[in-house]
Structure formats: structure tokens, C-alpha cells
PDB file of C-alpha atoms in Angstrom:
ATOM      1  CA  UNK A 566      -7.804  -7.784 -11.699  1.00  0.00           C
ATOM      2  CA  UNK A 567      -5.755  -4.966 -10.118  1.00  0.00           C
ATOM      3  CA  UNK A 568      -2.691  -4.684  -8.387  1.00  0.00           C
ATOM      4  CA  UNK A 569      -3.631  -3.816  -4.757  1.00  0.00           C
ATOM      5  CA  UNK A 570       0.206  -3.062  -4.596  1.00  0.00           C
ATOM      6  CA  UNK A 571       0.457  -0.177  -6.934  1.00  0.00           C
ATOM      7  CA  UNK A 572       0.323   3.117  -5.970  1.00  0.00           C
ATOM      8  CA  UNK A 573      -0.897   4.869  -8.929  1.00  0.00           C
ATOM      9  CA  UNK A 574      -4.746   5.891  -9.509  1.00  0.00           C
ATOM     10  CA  UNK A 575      -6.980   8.524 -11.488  1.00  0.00           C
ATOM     11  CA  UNK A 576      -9.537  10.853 -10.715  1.00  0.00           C
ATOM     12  CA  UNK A 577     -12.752   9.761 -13.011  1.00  0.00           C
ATOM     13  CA  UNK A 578     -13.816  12.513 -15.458  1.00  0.00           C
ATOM     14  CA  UNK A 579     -13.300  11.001 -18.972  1.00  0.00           C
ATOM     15  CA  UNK A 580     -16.568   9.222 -20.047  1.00  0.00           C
ATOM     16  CA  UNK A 581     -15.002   7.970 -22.905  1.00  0.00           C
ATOM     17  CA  UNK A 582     -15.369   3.666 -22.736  1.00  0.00           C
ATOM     18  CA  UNK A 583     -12.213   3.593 -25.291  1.00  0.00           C
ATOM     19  CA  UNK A 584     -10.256   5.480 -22.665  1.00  0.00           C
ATOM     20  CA  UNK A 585     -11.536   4.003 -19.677  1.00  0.00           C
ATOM     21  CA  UNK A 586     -10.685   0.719 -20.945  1.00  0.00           C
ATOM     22  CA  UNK A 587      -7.145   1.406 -21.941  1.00  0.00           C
ATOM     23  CA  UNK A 588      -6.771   2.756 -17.536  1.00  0.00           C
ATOM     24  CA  UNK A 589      -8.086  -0.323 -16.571  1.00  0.00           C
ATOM     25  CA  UNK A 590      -6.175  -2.760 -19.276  1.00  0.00           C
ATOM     26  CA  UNK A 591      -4.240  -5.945 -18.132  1.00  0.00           C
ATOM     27  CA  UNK A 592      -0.679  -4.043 -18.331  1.00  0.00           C
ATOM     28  CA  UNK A 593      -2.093  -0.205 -16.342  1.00  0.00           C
ATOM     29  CA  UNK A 594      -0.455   0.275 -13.586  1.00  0.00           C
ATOM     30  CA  UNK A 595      -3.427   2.109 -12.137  1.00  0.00           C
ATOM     31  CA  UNK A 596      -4.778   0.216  -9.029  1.00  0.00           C
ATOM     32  CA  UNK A 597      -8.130   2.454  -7.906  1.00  0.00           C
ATOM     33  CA  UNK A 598     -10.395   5.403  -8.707  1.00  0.00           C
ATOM     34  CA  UNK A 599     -12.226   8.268  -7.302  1.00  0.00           C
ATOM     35  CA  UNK A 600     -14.923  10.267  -8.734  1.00  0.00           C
ATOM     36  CA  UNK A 601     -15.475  12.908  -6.041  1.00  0.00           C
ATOM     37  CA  UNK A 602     -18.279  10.762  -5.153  1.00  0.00           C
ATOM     38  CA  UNK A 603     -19.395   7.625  -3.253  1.00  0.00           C
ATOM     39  CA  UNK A 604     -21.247   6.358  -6.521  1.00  0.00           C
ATOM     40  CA  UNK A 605     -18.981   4.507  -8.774  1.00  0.00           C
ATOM     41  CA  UNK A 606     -18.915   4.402 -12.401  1.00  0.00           C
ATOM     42  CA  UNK A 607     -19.487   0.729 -12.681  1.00  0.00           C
ATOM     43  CA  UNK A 608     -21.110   0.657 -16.273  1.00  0.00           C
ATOM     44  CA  UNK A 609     -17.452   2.340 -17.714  1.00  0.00           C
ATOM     45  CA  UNK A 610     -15.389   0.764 -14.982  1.00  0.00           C
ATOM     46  CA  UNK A 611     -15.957  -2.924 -13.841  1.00  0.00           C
ATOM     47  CA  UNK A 612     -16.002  -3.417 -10.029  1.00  0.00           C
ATOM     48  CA  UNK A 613     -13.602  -6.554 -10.225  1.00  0.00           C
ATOM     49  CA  UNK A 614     -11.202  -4.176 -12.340  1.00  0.00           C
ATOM     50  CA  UNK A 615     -10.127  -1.280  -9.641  1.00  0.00           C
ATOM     51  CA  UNK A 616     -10.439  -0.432  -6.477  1.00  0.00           C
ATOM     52  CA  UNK A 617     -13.172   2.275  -6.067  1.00  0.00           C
ATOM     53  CA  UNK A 618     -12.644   4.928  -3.238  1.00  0.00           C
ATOM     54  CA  UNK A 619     -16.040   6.970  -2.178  1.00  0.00           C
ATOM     55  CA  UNK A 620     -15.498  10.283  -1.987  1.00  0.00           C
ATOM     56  CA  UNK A 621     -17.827  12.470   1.072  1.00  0.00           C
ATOM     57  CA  UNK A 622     -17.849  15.631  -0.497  1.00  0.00           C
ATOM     58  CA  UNK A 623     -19.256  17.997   1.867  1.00  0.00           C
ATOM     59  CA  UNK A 624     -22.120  18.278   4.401  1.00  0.00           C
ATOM     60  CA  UNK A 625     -24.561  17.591   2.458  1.00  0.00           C
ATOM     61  CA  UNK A 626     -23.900  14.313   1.303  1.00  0.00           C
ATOM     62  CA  UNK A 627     -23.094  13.261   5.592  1.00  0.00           C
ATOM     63  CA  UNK A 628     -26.891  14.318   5.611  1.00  0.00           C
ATOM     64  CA  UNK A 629     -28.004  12.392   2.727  1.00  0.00           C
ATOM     65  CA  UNK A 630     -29.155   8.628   4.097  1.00  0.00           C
ATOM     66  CA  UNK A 631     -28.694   7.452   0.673  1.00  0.00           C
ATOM     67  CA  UNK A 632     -24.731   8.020   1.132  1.00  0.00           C
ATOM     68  CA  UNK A 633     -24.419   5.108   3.545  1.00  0.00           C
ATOM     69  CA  UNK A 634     -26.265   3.173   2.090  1.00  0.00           C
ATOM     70  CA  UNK A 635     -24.356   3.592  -1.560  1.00  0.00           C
ATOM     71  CA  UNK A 636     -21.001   3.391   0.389  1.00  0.00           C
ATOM     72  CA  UNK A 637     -21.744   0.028   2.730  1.00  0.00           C
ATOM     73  CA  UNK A 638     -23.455  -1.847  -0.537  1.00  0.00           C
ATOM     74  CA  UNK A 639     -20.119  -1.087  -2.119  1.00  0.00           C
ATOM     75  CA  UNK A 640     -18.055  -4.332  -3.178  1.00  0.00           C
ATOM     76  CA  UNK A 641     -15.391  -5.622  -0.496  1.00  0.00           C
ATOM     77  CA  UNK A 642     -12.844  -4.382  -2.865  1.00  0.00           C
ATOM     78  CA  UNK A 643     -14.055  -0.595  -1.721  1.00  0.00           C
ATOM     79  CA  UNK A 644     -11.915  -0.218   1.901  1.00  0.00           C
ATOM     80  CA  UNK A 645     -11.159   3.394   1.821  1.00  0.00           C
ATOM     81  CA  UNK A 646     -13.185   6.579   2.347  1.00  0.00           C
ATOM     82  CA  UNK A 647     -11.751  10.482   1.121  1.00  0.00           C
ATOM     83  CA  UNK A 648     -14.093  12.759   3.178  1.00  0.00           C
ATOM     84  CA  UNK A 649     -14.914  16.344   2.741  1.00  0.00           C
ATOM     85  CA  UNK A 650     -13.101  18.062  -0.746  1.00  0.00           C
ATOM     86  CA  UNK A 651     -11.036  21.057   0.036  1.00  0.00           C
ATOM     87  CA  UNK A 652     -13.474  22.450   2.587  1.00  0.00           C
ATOM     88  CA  UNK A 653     -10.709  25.675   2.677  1.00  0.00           C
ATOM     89  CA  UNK A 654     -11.636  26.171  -0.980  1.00  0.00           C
ATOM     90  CA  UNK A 655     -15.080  27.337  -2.108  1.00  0.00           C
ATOM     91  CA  UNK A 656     -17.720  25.489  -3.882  1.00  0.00           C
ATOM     92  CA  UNK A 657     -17.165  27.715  -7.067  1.00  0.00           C
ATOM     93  CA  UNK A 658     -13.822  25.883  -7.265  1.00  0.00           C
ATOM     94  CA  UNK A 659     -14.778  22.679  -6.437  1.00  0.00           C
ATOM     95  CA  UNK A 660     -14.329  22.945  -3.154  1.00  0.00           C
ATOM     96  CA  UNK A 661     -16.797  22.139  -0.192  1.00  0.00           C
ATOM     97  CA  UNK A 662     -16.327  25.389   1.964  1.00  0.00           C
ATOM     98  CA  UNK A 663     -16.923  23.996   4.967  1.00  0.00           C
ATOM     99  CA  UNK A 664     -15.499  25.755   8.468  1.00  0.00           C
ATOM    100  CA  UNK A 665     -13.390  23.683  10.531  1.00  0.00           C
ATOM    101  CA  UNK A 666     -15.676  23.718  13.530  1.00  0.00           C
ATOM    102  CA  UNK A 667     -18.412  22.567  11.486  1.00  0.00           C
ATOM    103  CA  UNK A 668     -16.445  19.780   9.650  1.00  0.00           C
ATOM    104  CA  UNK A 669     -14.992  18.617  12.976  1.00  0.00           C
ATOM    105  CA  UNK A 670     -18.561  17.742  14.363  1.00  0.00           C
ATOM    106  CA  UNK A 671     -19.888  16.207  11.270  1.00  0.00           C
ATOM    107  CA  UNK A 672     -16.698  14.300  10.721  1.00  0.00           C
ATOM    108  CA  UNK A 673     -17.177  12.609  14.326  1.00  0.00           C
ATOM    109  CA  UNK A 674     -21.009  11.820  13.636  1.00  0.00           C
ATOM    110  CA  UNK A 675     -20.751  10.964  10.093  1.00  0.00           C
ATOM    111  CA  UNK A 676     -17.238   9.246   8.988  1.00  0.00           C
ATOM    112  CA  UNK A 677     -16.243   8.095  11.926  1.00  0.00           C
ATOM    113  CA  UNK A 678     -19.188   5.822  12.203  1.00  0.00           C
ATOM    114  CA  UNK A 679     -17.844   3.501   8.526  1.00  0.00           C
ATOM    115  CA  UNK A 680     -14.452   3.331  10.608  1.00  0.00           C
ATOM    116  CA  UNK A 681     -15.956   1.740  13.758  1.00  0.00           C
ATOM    117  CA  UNK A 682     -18.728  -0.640  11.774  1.00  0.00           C
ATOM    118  CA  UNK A 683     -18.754  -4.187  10.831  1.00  0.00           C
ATOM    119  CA  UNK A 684     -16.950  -3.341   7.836  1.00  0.00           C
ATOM    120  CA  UNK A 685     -14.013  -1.351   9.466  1.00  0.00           C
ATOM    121  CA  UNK A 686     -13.762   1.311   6.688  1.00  0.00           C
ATOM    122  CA  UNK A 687     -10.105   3.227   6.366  1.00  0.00           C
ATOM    123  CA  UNK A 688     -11.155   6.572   6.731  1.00  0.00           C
ATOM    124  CA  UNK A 689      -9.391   9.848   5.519  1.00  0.00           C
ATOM    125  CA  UNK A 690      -8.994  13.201   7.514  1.00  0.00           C
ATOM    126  CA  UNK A 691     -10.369  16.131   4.538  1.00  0.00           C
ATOM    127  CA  UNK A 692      -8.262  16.793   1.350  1.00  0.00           C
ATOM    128  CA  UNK A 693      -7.389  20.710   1.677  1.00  0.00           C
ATOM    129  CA  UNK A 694      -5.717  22.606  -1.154  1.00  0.00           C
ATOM    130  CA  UNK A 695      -2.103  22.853  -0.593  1.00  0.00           C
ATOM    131  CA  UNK A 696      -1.394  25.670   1.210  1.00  0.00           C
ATOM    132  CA  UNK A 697      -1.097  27.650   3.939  1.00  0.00           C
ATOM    133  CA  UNK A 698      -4.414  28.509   4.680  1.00  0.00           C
ATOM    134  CA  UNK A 699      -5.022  24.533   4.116  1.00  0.00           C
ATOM    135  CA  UNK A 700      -2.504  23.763   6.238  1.00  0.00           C
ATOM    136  CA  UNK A 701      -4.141  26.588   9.136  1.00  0.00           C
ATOM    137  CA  UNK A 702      -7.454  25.131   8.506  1.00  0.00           C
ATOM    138  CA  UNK A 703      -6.210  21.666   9.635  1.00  0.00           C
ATOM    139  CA  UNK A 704      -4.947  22.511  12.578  1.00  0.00           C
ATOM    140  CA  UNK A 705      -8.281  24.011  13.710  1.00  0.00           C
ATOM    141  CA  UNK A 706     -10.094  21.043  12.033  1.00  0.00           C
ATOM    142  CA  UNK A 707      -8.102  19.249  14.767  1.00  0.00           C
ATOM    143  CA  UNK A 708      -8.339  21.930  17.729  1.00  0.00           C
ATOM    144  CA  UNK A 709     -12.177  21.613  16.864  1.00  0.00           C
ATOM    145  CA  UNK A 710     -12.055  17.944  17.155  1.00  0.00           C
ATOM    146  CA  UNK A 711     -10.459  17.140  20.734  1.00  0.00           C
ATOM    147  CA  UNK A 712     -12.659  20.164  21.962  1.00  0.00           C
ATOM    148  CA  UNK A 713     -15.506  18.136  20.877  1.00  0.00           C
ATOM    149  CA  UNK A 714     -14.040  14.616  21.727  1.00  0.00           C
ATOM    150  CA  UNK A 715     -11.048  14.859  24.395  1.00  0.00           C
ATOM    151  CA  UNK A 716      -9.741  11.575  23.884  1.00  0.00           C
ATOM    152  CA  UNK A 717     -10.119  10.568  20.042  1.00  0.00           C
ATOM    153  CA  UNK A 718     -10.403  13.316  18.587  1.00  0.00           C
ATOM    154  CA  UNK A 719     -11.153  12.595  15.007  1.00  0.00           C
ATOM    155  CA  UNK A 720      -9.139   9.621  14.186  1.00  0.00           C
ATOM    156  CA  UNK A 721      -8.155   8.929  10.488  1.00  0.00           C
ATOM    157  CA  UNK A 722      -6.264   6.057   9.327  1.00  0.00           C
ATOM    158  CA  UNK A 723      -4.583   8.145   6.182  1.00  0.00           C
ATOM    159  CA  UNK A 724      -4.424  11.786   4.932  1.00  0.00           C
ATOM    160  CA  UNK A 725      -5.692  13.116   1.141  1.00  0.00           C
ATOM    161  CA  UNK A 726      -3.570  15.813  -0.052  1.00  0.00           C
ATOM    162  CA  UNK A 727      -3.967  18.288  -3.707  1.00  0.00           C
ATOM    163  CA  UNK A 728      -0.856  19.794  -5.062  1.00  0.00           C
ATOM    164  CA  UNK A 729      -0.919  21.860  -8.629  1.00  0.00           C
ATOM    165  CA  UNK A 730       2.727  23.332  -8.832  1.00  0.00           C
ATOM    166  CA  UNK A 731       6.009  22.630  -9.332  1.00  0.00           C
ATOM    167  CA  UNK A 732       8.070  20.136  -8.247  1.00  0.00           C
ATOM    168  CA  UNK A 733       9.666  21.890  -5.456  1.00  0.00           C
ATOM    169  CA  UNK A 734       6.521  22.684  -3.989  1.00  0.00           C
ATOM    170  CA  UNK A 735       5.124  19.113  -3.870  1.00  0.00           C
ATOM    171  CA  UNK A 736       8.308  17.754  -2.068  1.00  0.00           C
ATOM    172  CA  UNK A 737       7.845  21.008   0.174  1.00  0.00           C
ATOM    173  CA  UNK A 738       3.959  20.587   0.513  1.00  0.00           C
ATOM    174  CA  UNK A 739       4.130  16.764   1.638  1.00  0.00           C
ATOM    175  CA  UNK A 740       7.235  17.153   4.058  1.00  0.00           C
ATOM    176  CA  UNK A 741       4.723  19.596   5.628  1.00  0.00           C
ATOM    177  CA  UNK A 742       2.074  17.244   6.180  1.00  0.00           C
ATOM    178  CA  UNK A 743       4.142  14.489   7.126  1.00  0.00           C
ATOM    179  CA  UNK A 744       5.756  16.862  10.141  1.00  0.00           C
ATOM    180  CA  UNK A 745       2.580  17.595  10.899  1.00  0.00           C
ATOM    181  CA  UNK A 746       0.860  13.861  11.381  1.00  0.00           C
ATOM    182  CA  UNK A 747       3.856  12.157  11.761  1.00  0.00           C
ATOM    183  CA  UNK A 748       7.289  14.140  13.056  1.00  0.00           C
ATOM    184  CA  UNK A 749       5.481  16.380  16.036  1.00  0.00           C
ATOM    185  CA  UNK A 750       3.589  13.520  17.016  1.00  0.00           C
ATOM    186  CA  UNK A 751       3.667  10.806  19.238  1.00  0.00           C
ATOM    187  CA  UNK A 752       2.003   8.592  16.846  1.00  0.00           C
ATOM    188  CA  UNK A 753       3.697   4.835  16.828  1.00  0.00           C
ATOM    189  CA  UNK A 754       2.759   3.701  13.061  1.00  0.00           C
ATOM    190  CA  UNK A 755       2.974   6.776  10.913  1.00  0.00           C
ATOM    191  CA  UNK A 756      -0.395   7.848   8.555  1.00  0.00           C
ATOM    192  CA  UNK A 757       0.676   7.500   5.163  1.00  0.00           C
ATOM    193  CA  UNK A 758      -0.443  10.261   2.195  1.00  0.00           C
ATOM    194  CA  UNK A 759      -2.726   9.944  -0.324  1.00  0.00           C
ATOM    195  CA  UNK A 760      -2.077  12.670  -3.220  1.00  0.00           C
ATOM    196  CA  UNK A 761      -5.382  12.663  -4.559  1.00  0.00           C
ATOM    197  CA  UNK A 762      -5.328  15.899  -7.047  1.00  0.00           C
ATOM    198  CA  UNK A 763      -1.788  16.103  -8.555  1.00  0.00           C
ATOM    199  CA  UNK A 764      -0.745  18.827 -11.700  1.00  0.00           C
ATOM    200  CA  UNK A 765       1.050  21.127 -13.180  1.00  0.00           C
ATOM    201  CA  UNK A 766      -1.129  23.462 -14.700  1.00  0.00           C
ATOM    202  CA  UNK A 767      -0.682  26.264 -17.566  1.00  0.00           C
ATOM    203  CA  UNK A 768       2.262  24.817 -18.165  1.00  0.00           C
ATOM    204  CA  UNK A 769       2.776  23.161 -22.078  1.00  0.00           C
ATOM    205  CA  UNK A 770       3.332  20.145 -22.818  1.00  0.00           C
ATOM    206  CA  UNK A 771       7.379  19.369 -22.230  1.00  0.00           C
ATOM    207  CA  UNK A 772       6.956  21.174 -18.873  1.00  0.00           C
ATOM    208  CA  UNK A 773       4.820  18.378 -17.874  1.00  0.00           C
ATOM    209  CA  UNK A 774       6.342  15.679 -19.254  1.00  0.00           C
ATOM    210  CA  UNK A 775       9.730  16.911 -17.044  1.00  0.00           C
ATOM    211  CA  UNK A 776       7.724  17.486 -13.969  1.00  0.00           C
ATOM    212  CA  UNK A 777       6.164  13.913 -14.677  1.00  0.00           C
ATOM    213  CA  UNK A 778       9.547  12.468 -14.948  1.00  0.00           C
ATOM    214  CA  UNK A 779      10.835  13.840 -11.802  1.00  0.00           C
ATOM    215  CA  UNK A 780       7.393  13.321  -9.558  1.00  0.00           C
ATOM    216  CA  UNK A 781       6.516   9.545 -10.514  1.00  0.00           C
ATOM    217  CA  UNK A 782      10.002   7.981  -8.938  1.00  0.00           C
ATOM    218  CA  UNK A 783       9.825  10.180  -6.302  1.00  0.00           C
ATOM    219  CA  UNK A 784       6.383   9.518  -4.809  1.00  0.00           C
ATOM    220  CA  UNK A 785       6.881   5.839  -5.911  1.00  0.00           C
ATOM    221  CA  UNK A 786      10.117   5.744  -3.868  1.00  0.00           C
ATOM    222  CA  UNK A 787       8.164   8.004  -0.749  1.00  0.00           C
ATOM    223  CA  UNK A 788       7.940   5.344   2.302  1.00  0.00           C
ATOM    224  CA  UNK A 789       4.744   7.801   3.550  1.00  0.00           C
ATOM    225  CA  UNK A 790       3.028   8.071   0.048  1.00  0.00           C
ATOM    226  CA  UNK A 791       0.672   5.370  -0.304  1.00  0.00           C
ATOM    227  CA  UNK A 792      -1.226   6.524  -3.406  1.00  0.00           C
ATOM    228  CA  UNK A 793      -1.153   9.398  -5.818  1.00  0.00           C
ATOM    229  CA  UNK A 794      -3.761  10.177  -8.795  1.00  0.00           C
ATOM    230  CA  UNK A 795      -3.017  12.315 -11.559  1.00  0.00           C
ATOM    231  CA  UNK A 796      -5.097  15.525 -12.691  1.00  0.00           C
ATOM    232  CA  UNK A 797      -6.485  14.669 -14.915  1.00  0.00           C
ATOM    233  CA  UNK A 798      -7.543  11.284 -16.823  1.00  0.00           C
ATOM    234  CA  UNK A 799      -9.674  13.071 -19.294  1.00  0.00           C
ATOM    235  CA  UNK A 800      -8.812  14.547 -23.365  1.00  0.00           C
ATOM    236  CA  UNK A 801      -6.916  17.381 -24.260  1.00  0.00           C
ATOM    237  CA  UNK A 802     -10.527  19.009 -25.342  1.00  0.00           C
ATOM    238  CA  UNK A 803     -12.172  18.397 -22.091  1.00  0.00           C
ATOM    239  CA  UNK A 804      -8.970  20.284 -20.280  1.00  0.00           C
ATOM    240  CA  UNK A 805     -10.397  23.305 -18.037  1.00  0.00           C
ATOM    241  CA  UNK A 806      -9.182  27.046 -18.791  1.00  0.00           C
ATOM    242  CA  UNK A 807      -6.976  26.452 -15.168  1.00  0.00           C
ATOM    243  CA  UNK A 808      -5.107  23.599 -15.561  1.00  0.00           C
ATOM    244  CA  UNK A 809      -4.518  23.728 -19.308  1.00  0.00           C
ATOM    245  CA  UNK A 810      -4.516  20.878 -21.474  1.00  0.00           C
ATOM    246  CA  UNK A 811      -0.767  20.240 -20.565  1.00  0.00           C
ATOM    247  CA  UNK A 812      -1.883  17.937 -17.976  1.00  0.00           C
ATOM    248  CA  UNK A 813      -4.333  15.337 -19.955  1.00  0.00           C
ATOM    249  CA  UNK A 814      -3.518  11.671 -20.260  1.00  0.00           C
ATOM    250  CA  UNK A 815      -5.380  11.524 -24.118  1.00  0.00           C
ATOM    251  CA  UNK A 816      -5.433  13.640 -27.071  1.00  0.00           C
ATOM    252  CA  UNK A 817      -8.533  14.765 -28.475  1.00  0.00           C
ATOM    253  CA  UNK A 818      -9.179  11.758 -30.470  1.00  0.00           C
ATOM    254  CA  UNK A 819      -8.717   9.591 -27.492  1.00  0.00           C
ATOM    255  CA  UNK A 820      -4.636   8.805 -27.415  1.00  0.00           C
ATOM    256  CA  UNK A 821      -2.392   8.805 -25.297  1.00  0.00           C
ATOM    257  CA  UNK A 822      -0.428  11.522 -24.777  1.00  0.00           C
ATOM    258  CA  UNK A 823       3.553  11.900 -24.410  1.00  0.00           C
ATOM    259  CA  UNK A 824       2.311  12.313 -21.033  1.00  0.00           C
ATOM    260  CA  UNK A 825      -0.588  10.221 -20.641  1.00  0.00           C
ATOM    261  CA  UNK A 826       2.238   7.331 -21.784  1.00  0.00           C
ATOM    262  CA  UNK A 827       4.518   8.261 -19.327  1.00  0.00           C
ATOM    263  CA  UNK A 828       1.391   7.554 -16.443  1.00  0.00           C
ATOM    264  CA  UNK A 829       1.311   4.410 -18.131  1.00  0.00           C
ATOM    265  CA  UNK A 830       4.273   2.968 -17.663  1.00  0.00           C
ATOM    266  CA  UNK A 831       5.504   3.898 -20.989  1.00  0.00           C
ATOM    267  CA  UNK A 832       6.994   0.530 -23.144  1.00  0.00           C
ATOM    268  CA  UNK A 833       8.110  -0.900 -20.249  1.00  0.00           C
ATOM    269  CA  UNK A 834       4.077  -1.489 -19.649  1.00  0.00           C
ATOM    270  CA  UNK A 835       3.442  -2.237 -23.599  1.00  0.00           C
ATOM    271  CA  UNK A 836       2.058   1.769 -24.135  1.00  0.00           C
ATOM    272  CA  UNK A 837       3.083   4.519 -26.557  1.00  0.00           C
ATOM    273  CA  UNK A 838       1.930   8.118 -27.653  1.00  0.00           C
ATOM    274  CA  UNK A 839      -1.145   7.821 -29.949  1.00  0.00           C
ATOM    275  CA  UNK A 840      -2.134   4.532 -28.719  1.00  0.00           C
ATOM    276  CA  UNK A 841      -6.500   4.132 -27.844  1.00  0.00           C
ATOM    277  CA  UNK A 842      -8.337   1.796 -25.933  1.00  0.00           C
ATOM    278  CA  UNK A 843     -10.904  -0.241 -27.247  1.00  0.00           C
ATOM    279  CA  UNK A 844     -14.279   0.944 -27.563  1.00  0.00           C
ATOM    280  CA  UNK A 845     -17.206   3.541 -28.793  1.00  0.00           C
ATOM    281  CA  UNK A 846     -15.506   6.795 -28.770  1.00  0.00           C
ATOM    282  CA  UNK A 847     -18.806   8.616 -27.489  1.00  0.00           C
ATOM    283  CA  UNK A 848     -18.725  10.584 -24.896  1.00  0.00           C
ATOM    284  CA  UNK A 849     -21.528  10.196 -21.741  1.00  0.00           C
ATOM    285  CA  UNK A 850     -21.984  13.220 -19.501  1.00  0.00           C
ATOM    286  CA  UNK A 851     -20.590  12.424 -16.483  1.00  0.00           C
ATOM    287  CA  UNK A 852     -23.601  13.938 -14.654  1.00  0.00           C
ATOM    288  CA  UNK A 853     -26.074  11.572 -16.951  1.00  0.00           C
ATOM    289  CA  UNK A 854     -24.238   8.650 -15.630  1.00  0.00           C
ATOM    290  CA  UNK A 855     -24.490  10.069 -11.571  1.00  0.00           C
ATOM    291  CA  UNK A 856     -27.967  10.418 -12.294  1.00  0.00           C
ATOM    292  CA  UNK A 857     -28.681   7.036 -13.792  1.00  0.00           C
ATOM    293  CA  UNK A 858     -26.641   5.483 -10.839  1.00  0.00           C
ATOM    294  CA  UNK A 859     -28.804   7.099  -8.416  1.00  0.00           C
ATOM    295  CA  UNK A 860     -31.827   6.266  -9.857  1.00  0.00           C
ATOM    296  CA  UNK A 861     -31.302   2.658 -10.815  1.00  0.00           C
ATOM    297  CA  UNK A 862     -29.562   2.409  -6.877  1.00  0.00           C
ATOM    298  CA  UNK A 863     -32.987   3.771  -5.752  1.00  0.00           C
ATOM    299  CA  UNK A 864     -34.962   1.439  -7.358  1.00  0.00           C
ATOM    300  CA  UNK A 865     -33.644  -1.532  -5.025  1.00  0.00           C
ATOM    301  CA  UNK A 866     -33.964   0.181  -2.238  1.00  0.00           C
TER     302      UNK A 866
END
């Protein structure tokens, strides 16, 4: 069972059972799980094991009846929602490219609704990259939303941030936000921040391991940082040209790094450099297992 209480999560790439199990063994400190999606990985990661946050990725998927109904069949453990994926940044990147105008309506027809329903969903304003044009498209995001709604707005019970950068620029990037929601507000119980994407990338491996060492007591000590994920969960192979493969948890034969360690709680936790989870070592295309949980959802529906 997880620790509702811990703050620490992953983003789910690696489709690697060995590795999955070792995130979700008895001693991981890892409490919950996105996938960019609002259809979890059940058949890797056991529903009773970690909280699993659905992801609304862009328009499309508000548009798509099958996303309410994946995200309100979702176990009771599910009781957060991450809308809309850097909708500054553009789809080549990952991004959902999405103008603030436009989010601001579909946010008020579409995620609002899981906030006000029988289950009460906590819902998230959208994740921008970290940055100033992020930081400019939220405040028209916001502008759009009381023009459309004077009184509410587009209430959010939490905020999703990305940071890839140095130190420095984290503390820097989530003082920002925090001013923002909280500080110039008249808000009475402050949102709290969700660092959802969180790396240093191109950077080798001791680099990493240093900004690791300096980030993980500081957003664990943060009053307003409720949860932070890593970037990325996955093998050293599986690393993208961008980020590098300074910032993956496993090696390429499916231990942990110095890093990946580190996330773990190191021997404090009972986990070393080298050590694997239990498990086939294969590795399932991650868009083979999306598919498969569409189509075996659709067949109760």
C-alpha cells in the first residue's frame, strides 16, 4: 500500500515490470503516478499500490466522452486531475499548444465539471513550461477565465509546474508561482505545487547526482510543494537526445542508478546502485499498452 503522505512520484515511461516493481516495492518512497494520460497502467502498476493521477492532455481528450468515463471509473484512490500539458509549448515537444482563451473556456466546461461532481475531484490549473512565456500565458489563461466567468473564474484546488535547469532556477521558478497564486492574492488557504516534470538535462552523471542532493530536501522541506516527480523513471537507453541519460533512475540493464538510488531513498530505504526489481526484463511499448487499455475499457462499455 502507499504512503498517501509522501511527496515523491514518477512520470510512467519505463515498461519494464522489473523496474516498475522495484518503484512500487514495500520500502519506495514513491506515493503516485502519472502517465500524461487518464488511462492507467494497471497491468505494470497495481491500483492498490499508488495513487494514479489522470492527466487531460489537451482539447482533444475534453472532447473525447470516453475521458470521463475512464477518469470517474477510476479507483477511489485516484482524487487528483493534471489538466492540459504545457499548452505554451507545442505538440512537437510534447506540449498541447493550446491558446489561453481557448483553454480558459474548455477548462470551465470540461474540468471544472470532475471538481463539482459526486466525486469532488482536486483539480489542477495547466502545467506550463517554466518560463516566462509560461508564466505570461497564465496570466491570460486567468484574464480569459473571469472574462468568461466573473465570479469563479476557473477555480483549481493545486498548480502543476515543469522545471529542467539548475537549481537556482527551480527555487526561482516556484517562488514565482507561489507569488503569483498565493503572495498577490487574497486567497485564505494557499494552493500548494505540484512539480510534475523535474530535470537536469545534458548534464552527466555527478551533475545530477549534486543537483539531486540539493533539490530532494529542499522540496521535501517546501510548506507549498505538495508533490514532485522526477524526469524520468525510465533506462539510461530509453533517455531522449534532450534530457540526456544523466537524468534516468536505471541503467540499461535495469539498475538503479547512483541517481536512481538517491530517488529511492538510498540505504536508508534498503536500495543501492545496481540493484533490479523483480521481474521479465522485456520491454512493452508504452503505446501497445494505451491501446490495449482502451480497447479492453471499451469492451465494458
Amino acid at each position: 500500500m502507499y504512503l498517501a503522505t509522501t511527496k515523491r512520484g514518477f512520470a510512467f515511461i519505463d515498461t519494464h515490470e522489473s523496474d516498475n516493481n522495484l518503484l512500487t516495492s514495500d520500502n519506495s518512497p514513491i506515493s503516485w503516478y502519472y502517465n500524461w494520460s487518464p488511462y492507467p497502467n494497471t497491468d505494470l502498476i497495481p491500483a492498490d499500490s499508488l495513487e494514479f493521477i489522470p492527466l487531460i492532455h489537451g482539447l482533444d481528450a475534453t472532447e473525447d466522452q470516453r475521458t470521463s468515463q475512464v477518469i470517474n471509473g477510476l479507483p477511489e484512490s485516484s482524487r487528483h486531475i493534471l489538466s492540459f500539458n504545457e499548452p505554451d509549448g507545442s505538440t512537437d515537444s510534447g506540449g498541447s499548444s493550446i491558446s489561453p482563451e481557448d483553454a480558459a473556456r474548455a477548462y470551465i466546461d470540461h474540468v471544472v465539471p470532475y471538481r463539482n461532481g459526486d466525486r469532488q475531484w482536486l483539480i489542477s490549473h495547466p502545467s506550463v513550461t517554466g518560463s516566462e512565456p509560461g508564466l505570461d500565458w497564465l496570466r491570460r489563461f486567468n484574464e480569459s477565465c473571469y472574462e468568461i466567468d466573473e465570479e469563479n473564474g476557473c477555480p483549481t484546488d493545486f498548480v502543476a509546474a515543469h522545471w529542467y535547469g539548475n537549481f537556482d532556477g527551480l527555487a526561482g521558478w516556484l517562488g514565482r508561482l507561489n507569488e503569483y497564486y498565493n503572495t498577490n492574492t487574497s486567497r485564505s488557504e494557499p494552493l500548494r505545487i505540484w512539480v510534475t516534470e523535474l530535470g537536469l538535462p545534458q548534464a552527466d552523471a555527478d551533475a545530477t547526482v549534486a543537483f539531486m542532493n540539493q533539490t530532494l530536501p529542499y522540496l521535501d522541506d517546501l510548506d507549498y510543494v505538495e508533490k514532485y516527480a522526477w524526469f524520468g523513471a525510465f533506462r539510461t537507453d530509453d533517455a531522449n537526445e534532450w534530457t540526456g541519460d544523466g537524468v534516468a533512475l536505471f541503467d540499461d540493464d535495469g539498475g538503479l542508478t547512483e541517481l536512481g538510488a538517491l530517488y529511492m531513498g538510498g540505504e536508508t530505504n534498503g536500495f543501492e546502485e545496481g540493484q533490479q526489481g523483480e521481474g521479465l526484463q522485456v520491454n512493452v511499448p508504452l503505446a501497445l499498452i494505451v491501446v490495449m487499455s482502451v480497447v479492453l475499457l471499451s469492451s465494458n462499455w
